[in-house]
C-alpha positions as protocol buffer text, in pm:
chain_id: "A"
residue {
  index: 1
  type: GLY
  ca { x: -3495 y: -1416 z: -549 }
}
residue {
  index: 2
  type: ARG
  ca { x: -3358 y: -1146 z: -762 }
}
residue {
  index: 3
  type: ALA
  ca { x: -2982 y: -1240 z: -922 }
}
residue {
  index: 4
  type: GLU
  ca { x: -2847 y: -916 z: -1044 }
}
residue {
  index: 5
  type: GLY
  ca { x: -2853 y: -518 z: -963 }
}
residue {
  index: 6
  type: GLY
  ca { x: -2652 y: -209 z: -991 }
}
residue {
  index: 7
  type: VAL
  ca { x: -2586 y: 148 z: -918 }
}
residue {
  index: 8
  type: ARG
  ca { x: -2876 y: 370 z: -1095 }
}
residue {
  index: 9
  type: ASP
  ca { x: -2772 y: 719 z: -1026 }
}
residue {
  index: 10
  type: GLY
  ca { x: -3085 y: 864 z: -930 }
}
residue {
  index: 11
  type: HIS
  ca { x: -3321 y: 660 z: -1160 }
}
residue {
  index: 12
  type: ALA
  ca { x: -3467 y: 487 z: -871 }
}
residue {
  index: 13
  type: GLY
  ca { x: -3762 y: 450 z: -1153 }
}
residue {
  index: 14
  type: ALA
  ca { x: -3601 y: 298 z: -1417 }
}
residue {
  index: 15
  type: ALA
  ca { x: -3730 y: -7 z: -1534 }
}
residue {
  index: 16
  type: GLN
  ca { x: -3475 y: -169 z: -1716 }
}
residue {
  index: 17
  type: ALA
  ca { x: -3217 y: -378 z: -1612 }
}
residue {
  index: 18
  type: PRO
  ca { x: -2894 y: -176 z: -1446 }
}
residue {
  index: 19
  type: VAL
  ca { x: -2602 y: -238 z: -1682 }
}
residue {
  index: 20
  type: ALA
  ca { x: -2857 y: -230 z: -2030 }
}
residue {
  index: 21
  type: PHE
  ca { x: -2928 y: 122 z: -1893 }
}
residue {
  index: 22
  type: ARG
  ca { x: -2630 y: 240 z: -1880 }
}
residue {
  index: 23
  type: LEU
  ca { x: -2545 y: 76 z: -2221 }
}
residue {
  index: 24
  type: LEU
  ca { x: -2846 y: 239 z: -2343 }
}
residue {
  index: 25
  type: SER
  ca { x: -2818 y: 575 z: -2212 }
}
residue {
  index: 26
  type: PRO
  ca { x: -2727 y: 849 z: -2457 }
}
residue {
  index: 27
  type: ALA
  ca { x: -2538 y: 1050 z: -2186 }
}
residue {
  index: 28
  type: LYS
  ca { x: -2315 y: 789 z: -2106 }
}
residue {
  index: 29
  type: VAL
  ca { x: -1965 y: 861 z: -2360 }
}
residue {
  index: 30
  type: SER
  ca { x: -1814 y: 537 z: -2518 }
}
residue {
  index: 31
  type: ARG
  ca { x: -1507 y: 510 z: -2256 }
}
residue {
  index: 32
  type: ASP
  ca { x: -1809 y: 442 z: -1979 }
}
residue {
  index: 33
  type: ARG
  ca { x: -1947 y: 232 z: -2215 }
}
residue {
  index: 34
  type: THR
  ca { x: -1653 y: 24 z: -2294 }
}
residue {
  index: 35
  type: VAL
  ca { x: -1517 y: -8 z: -1904 }
}
residue {
  index: 36
  type: LEU
  ca { x: -1901 y: -96 z: -1797 }
}
residue {
  index: 37
  type: ALA
  ca { x: -1952 y: -341 z: -2107 }
}
residue {
  index: 38
  type: LEU
  ca { x: -1650 y: -535 z: -1995 }
}
residue {
  index: 39
  type: ALA
  ca { x: -1657 y: -608 z: -1711 }
}
residue {
  index: 40
  type: ALA
  ca { x: -2043 y: -699 z: -1714 }
}
residue {
  index: 41
  type: GLN
  ca { x: -1939 y: -976 z: -2013 }
}
residue {
  index: 42
  type: LYS
  ca { x: -1653 y: -1088 z: -1831 }
}
residue {
  index: 43
  type: ALA
  ca { x: -1812 y: -1121 z: -1505 }
}
residue {
  index: 44
  type: GLY
  ca { x: -2104 y: -1296 z: -1673 }
}
residue {
  index: 45
  type: TRP
  ca { x: -2337 y: -1052 z: -1631 }
}
residue {
  index: 46
  type: GLY
  ca { x: -2680 y: -1138 z: -1726 }
}
residue {
  index: 47
  type: THR
  ca { x: -2627 y: -1567 z: -1642 }
}
residue {
  index: 48
  type: PRO
  ca { x: -2801 y: -1723 z: -1347 }
}
residue {
  index: 49
  type: LEU
  ca { x: -2656 y: -1778 z: -977 }
}
residue {
  index: 50
  type: PRO
  ca { x: -2765 y: -1954 z: -716 }
}
residue {
  index: 51
  type: PRO
  ca { x: -3064 y: -1809 z: -439 }
}
residue {
  index: 52
  type: GLY
  ca { x: -2900 y: -1606 z: -208 }
}
residue {
  index: 53
  type: ASP
  ca { x: -2638 y: -1459 z: -427 }
}
residue {
  index: 54
  type: GLY
  ca { x: -2645 y: -1179 z: -700 }
}
residue {
  index: 55
  type: ARG
  ca { x: -2421 y: -986 z: -892 }
}
residue {
  index: 56
  type: GLY
  ca { x: -2367 y: -533 z: -844 }
}
residue {
  index: 57
  type: ILE
  ca { x: -2209 y: -323 z: -1050 }
}
residue {
  index: 58
  type: GLY
  ca { x: -2025 y: 6 z: -990 }
}
residue {
  index: 59
  type: ILE
  ca { x: -1821 y: 241 z: -1197 }
}
residue {
  index: 60
  type: HIS
  ca { x: -1614 y: 543 z: -1148 }
}
residue {
  index: 61
  type: HIS
  ca { x: -1437 y: 839 z: -1312 }
}
residue {
  index: 62
  type: PHE
  ca { x: -1124 y: 850 z: -1118 }
}
residue {
  index: 63
  type: PHE
  ca { x: -1028 y: 1241 z: -1084 }
}
residue {
  index: 64
  type: ARG
  ca { x: -1225 y: 1254 z: -1498 }
}
residue {
  index: 65
  type: ASP
  ca { x: -975 y: 1044 z: -1609 }
}
residue {
  index: 66
  type: THR
  ca { x: -920 y: 669 z: -1475 }
}
residue {
  index: 67
  type: LEU
  ca { x: -1196 y: 457 z: -1536 }
}
residue {
  index: 68
  type: VAL
  ca { x: -1357 y: 150 z: -1289 }
}
residue {
  index: 69
  type: ALA
  ca { x: -1568 y: -55 z: -1352 }
}
residue {
  index: 70
  type: GLU
  ca { x: -1614 y: -294 z: -1106 }
}
residue {
  index: 71
  type: VAL
  ca { x: -1867 y: -640 z: -1077 }
}
residue {
  index: 72
  type: ALA
  ca { x: -1931 y: -824 z: -711 }
}
residue {
  index: 73
  type: GLU
  ca { x: -2061 y: -1145 z: -649 }
}
residue {
  index: 74
  type: VAL
  ca { x: -2196 y: -1236 z: -289 }
}
residue {
  index: 75
  type: SER
  ca { x: -2395 y: -1404 z: -147 }
}
residue {
  index: 76
  type: VAL
  ca { x: -2587 y: -1355 z: 172 }
}
residue {
  index: 77
  type: ALA
  ca { x: -2669 y: -1651 z: 407 }
}
residue {
  index: 78
  type: LYS
  ca { x: -3004 y: -1682 z: 558 }
}
residue {
  index: 79
  type: GLY
  ca { x: -2898 y: -1563 z: 883 }
}
residue {
  index: 80
  type: GLY
  ca { x: -2739 y: -1251 z: 713 }
}
residue {
  index: 81
  type: ALA
  ca { x: -2359 y: -1347 z: 694 }
}
residue {
  index: 82
  type: LEU
  ca { x: -2244 y: -1154 z: 355 }
}
residue {
  index: 83
  type: ARG
  ca { x: -1911 y: -1363 z: 102 }
}
residue {
  index: 84
  type: VAL
  ca { x: -1789 y: -1168 z: -153 }
}
residue {
  index: 85
  type: HIS
  ca { x: -1677 y: -1466 z: -355 }
}
residue {
  index: 86
  type: ARG
  ca { x: -1565 y: -1301 z: -686 }
}
residue {
  index: 87
  type: VAL
  ca { x: -1476 y: -894 z: -837 }
}
residue {
  index: 88
  type: VAL
  ca { x: -1409 y: -861 z: -1176 }
}
residue {
  index: 89
  type: CYS
  ca { x: -1265 y: -553 z: -1261 }
}
residue {
  index: 90
  type: ALA
  ca { x: -1236 y: -319 z: -1609 }
}
residue {
  index: 91
  type: VAL
  ca { x: -1012 y: 2 z: -1654 }
}
residue {
  index: 92
  type: ASP
  ca { x: -928 y: 214 z: -1916 }
}
residue {
  index: 93
  type: CYS
  ca { x: -604 y: 427 z: -1744 }
}
residue {
  index: 94
  type: GLY
  ca { x: -440 y: 522 z: -2140 }
}
residue {
  index: 95
  type: ARG
  ca { x: -153 y: 330 z: -2250 }
}
residue {
  index: 96
  type: VAL
  ca { x: -53 y: 104 z: -2033 }
}
residue {
  index: 97
  type: VAL
  ca { x: 345 y: 102 z: -1916 }
}
residue {
  index: 98
  type: ASN
  ca { x: 324 y: -243 z: -1704 }
}
residue {
  index: 99
  type: PRO
  ca { x: 30 y: -407 z: -1711 }
}
residue {
  index: 100
  type: ASP
  ca { x: 184 y: -551 z: -1333 }
}
residue {
  index: 101
  type: GLY
  ca { x: 156 y: -264 z: -1211 }
}
residue {
  index: 102
  type: VAL
  ca { x: -153 y: -179 z: -1259 }
}
residue {
  index: 103
  type: GLN
  ca { x: -344 y: -479 z: -1190 }
}
residue {
  index: 104
  type: ALA
  ca { x: -131 y: -475 z: -845 }
}
residue {
  index: 105
  type: GLN
  ca { x: -321 y: -154 z: -820 }
}
residue {
  index: 106
  type: ILE
  ca { x: -609 y: -220 z: -857 }
}
residue {
  index: 107
  type: GLU
  ca { x: -663 y: -522 z: -685 }
}
residue {
  index: 108
  type: GLY
  ca { x: -468 y: -318 z: -405 }
}
residue {
  index: 109
  type: GLY
  ca { x: -772 y: -135 z: -428 }
}
residue {
  index: 110
  type: VAL
  ca { x: -960 y: -362 z: -385 }
}
residue {
  index: 111
  type: VAL
  ca { x: -873 y: -484 z: -51 }
}
residue {
  index: 112
  type: TYR
  ca { x: -843 y: -152 z: 76 }
}
residue {
  index: 113
  type: GLY
  ca { x: -1256 y: -10 z: -6 }
}
residue {
  index: 114
  type: LEU
  ca { x: -1341 y: -375 z: 67 }
}
residue {
  index: 115
  type: SER
  ca { x: -1179 y: -348 z: 446 }
}
residue {
  index: 116
  type: ALA
  ca { x: -1334 y: 8 z: 468 }
}
residue {
  index: 117
  type: ALA
  ca { x: -1666 y: -108 z: 348 }
}
residue {
  index: 118
  type: LEU
  ca { x: -1667 y: -469 z: 541 }
}
residue {
  index: 119
  type: HIS
  ca { x: -1493 y: -352 z: 850 }
}
residue {
  index: 120
  type: GLY
  ca { x: -1443 y: 65 z: 835 }
}
residue {
  index: 121
  type: ALA
  ca { x: -1642 y: 188 z: 1155 }
}
residue {
  index: 122
  type: ILE
  ca { x: -1498 y: 427 z: 1391 }
}
residue {
  index: 123
  type: THR
  ca { x: -1621 y: 505 z: 1728 }
}
residue {
  index: 124
  type: ILE
  ca { x: -1586 y: 770 z: 1943 }
}
residue {
  index: 125
  type: GLU
  ca { x: -1561 y: 704 z: 2317 }
}
residue {
  index: 126
  type: GLY
  ca { x: -1507 y: 976 z: 2640 }
}
residue {
  index: 127
  type: GLY
  ca { x: -1433 y: 1246 z: 2291 }
}
residue {
  index: 128
  type: ARG
  ca { x: -1154 y: 980 z: 2154 }
}
residue {
  index: 129
  type: VAL
  ca { x: -1118 y: 719 z: 1870 }
}
residue {
  index: 130
  type: ALA
  ca { x: -1166 y: 405 z: 2054 }
}
residue {
  index: 131
  type: GLN
  ca { x: -942 y: 213 z: 1802 }
}
residue {
  index: 132
  type: SER
  ca { x: -602 y: 197 z: 1837 }
}
residue {
  index: 133
  type: ASN
  ca { x: -445 y: -31 z: 1554 }
}
residue {
  index: 134
  type: PHE
  ca { x: -598 y: -392 z: 1400 }
}
residue {
  index: 135
  type: HIS
  ca { x: -691 y: -572 z: 1710 }
}
residue {
  index: 136
  type: ASP
  ca { x: -917 y: -331 z: 1700 }
}
residue {
  index: 137
  type: TYR
  ca { x: -1005 y: -210 z: 1336 }
}
residue {
  index: 138
  type: PRO
  ca { x: -978 y: -485 z: 1174 }
}
residue {
  index: 139
  type: VAL
  ca { x: -869 y: -541 z: 814 }
}
residue {
  index: 140
  type: LEU
  ca { x: -1024 y: -766 z: 529 }
}
residue {
  index: 141
  type: ARG
  ca { x: -783 y: -1117 z: 620 }
}
residue {
  index: 142
  type: MET
  ca { x: -737 y: -1341 z: 360 }
}
residue {
  index: 143
  type: PRO
  ca { x: -992 y: -1584 z: 416 }
}
residue {
  index: 144
  type: GLU
  ca { x: -1238 y: -1321 z: 377 }
}
residue {
  index: 145
  type: MET
  ca { x: -1044 y: -1196 z: 24 }
}
residue {
  index: 146
  type: PRO
  ca { x: -1294 y: -1275 z: -326 }
}
residue {
  index: 147
  type: VAL
  ca { x: -1137 y: -1364 z: -610 }
}
residue {
  index: 148
  type: VAL
  ca { x: -986 y: -1040 z: -784 }
}
residue {
  index: 149
  type: GLU
  ca { x: -991 y: -1046 z: -1207 }
}
residue {
  index: 150
  type: VAL
  ca { x: -826 y: -708 z: -1389 }
}
residue {
  index: 151
  type: HIS
  ca { x: -909 y: -676 z: -1733 }
}
residue {
  index: 152
  type: ILE
  ca { x: -762 y: -361 z: -1912 }
}
residue {
  index: 153
  type: VAL
  ca { x: -922 y: -191 z: -2174 }
}
residue {
  index: 154
  type: PRO
  ca { x: -611 y: -141 z: -2497 }
}
residue {
  index: 155
  type: SER
  ca { x: -558 y: 188 z: -2569 }
}
residue {
  index: 156
  type: ASP
  ca { x: -345 y: 455 z: -2770 }
}
residue {
  index: 157
  type: GLU
  ca { x: -386 y: 776 z: -2538 }
}
residue {
  index: 158
  type: PRO
  ca { x: -172 y: 951 z: -2275 }
}
residue {
  index: 159
  type: PRO
  ca { x: -158 y: 700 z: -1928 }
}
residue {
  index: 160
  type: LEU
  ca { x: -331 y: 840 z: -1668 }
}
residue {
  index: 161
  type: GLY
  ca { x: -363 y: 694 z: -1332 }
}
residue {
  index: 162
  type: VAL
  ca { x: -404 y: 382 z: -1125 }
}
residue {
  index: 163
  type: GLY
  ca { x: -317 y: 503 z: -791 }
}
residue {
  index: 164
  type: GLU
  ca { x: -628 y: 424 z: -589 }
}
residue {
  index: 165
  type: PRO
  ca { x: -936 y: 393 z: -942 }
}
residue {
  index: 166
  type: SER
  ca { x: -1038 y: 110 z: -767 }
}
residue {
  index: 167
  type: VAL
  ca { x: -1190 y: 152 z: -432 }
}
residue {
  index: 168
  type: PRO
  ca { x: -1459 y: 380 z: -486 }
}
residue {
  index: 169
  type: PRO
  ca { x: -1681 y: 127 z: -693 }
}
residue {
  index: 170
  type: ILE
  ca { x: -1661 y: -171 z: -496 }
}
residue {
  index: 171
  type: ALA
  ca { x: -1859 y: -44 z: -243 }
}
residue {
  index: 172
  type: PRO
  ca { x: -2116 y: 57 z: -448 }
}
residue {
  index: 173
  type: ALA
  ca { x: -2100 y: -278 z: -651 }
}
residue {
  index: 174
  type: VAL
  ca { x: -2139 y: -536 z: -337 }
}
residue {
  index: 175
  type: ALA
  ca { x: -2452 y: -308 z: -218 }
}
residue {
  index: 176
  type: ASN
  ca { x: -2642 y: -349 z: -558 }
}
residue {
  index: 177
  type: ALA
  ca { x: -2516 y: -693 z: -557 }
}
residue {
  index: 178
  type: ILE
  ca { x: -2684 y: -757 z: -180 }
}
residue {
  index: 179
  type: PHE
  ca { x: -3000 y: -575 z: -286 }
}
residue {
  index: 180
  type: ALA
  ca { x: -2991 y: -877 z: -570 }
}
residue {
  index: 181
  type: ALA
  ca { x: -2930 y: -1129 z: -421 }
}
residue {
  index: 182
  type: THR
  ca { x: -3194 y: -980 z: -79 }
}
residue {
  index: 183
  type: GLY
  ca { x: -3422 y: -730 z: -233 }
}
residue {
  index: 184
  type: LYS
  ca { x: -3270 y: -488 z: 109 }
}
residue {
  index: 185
  type: ARG
  ca { x: -3080 y: -154 z: 40 }
}
residue {
  index: 186
  type: VAL
  ca { x: -2739 y: -129 z: 223 }
}
residue {
  index: 187
  type: ARG
  ca { x: -2802 y: 245 z: 306 }
}
residue {
  index: 188
  type: ALA
  ca { x: -2460 y: 252 z: 575 }
}
residue {
  index: 189
  type: LEU
  ca { x: -2100 y: 217 z: 562 }
}
residue {
  index: 190
  type: PRO
  ca { x: -1986 y: -82 z: 721 }
}
residue {
  index: 191
  type: ILE
  ca { x: -2160 y: -286 z: 520 }
}
residue {
  index: 192
  type: ARG
  ca { x: -2474 y: -466 z: 744 }
}
residue {
  index: 193
  type: VAL
  ca { x: -2684 y: -742 z: 615 }
}
């Protein structure tokens, strides 16, 4: 099977690997390239993975200021059971005043985003939401939590926001990793393989 997949931004016909395509694209500015290259490098992009495993990437501009790139490493068992093993994040949020705070926010966003991507189904029964609390609306549990690595891009620019910038790119990164592992595209949330 394949080993790596990435967001194509409408470039479905691009014949290059997703990271290489993005790094070579003249439309991408240097901050994009920096976070993308850092996440890919720290994740070992291009190194082999076992069969059934895949790596995928997502990148997001958070309110056009903070940039986050995430690489997800997943495995998909023969029966379709999905496991996210590792998420490598690179963040450019300008000058960092409290690196521990940035790391905590990025890690928390990964948990929140993965919870929504993997478990976030809301159903309507009789005109009402069927779920009422965490007993029937699951969130990511500790045994499901991947290892999360956070790498901060050094910057002398003014500080930017880190409230939730790691939430949006996690679902695309996981979906692209599933594609890399299985050849199947994920087109709906919550993610089912």
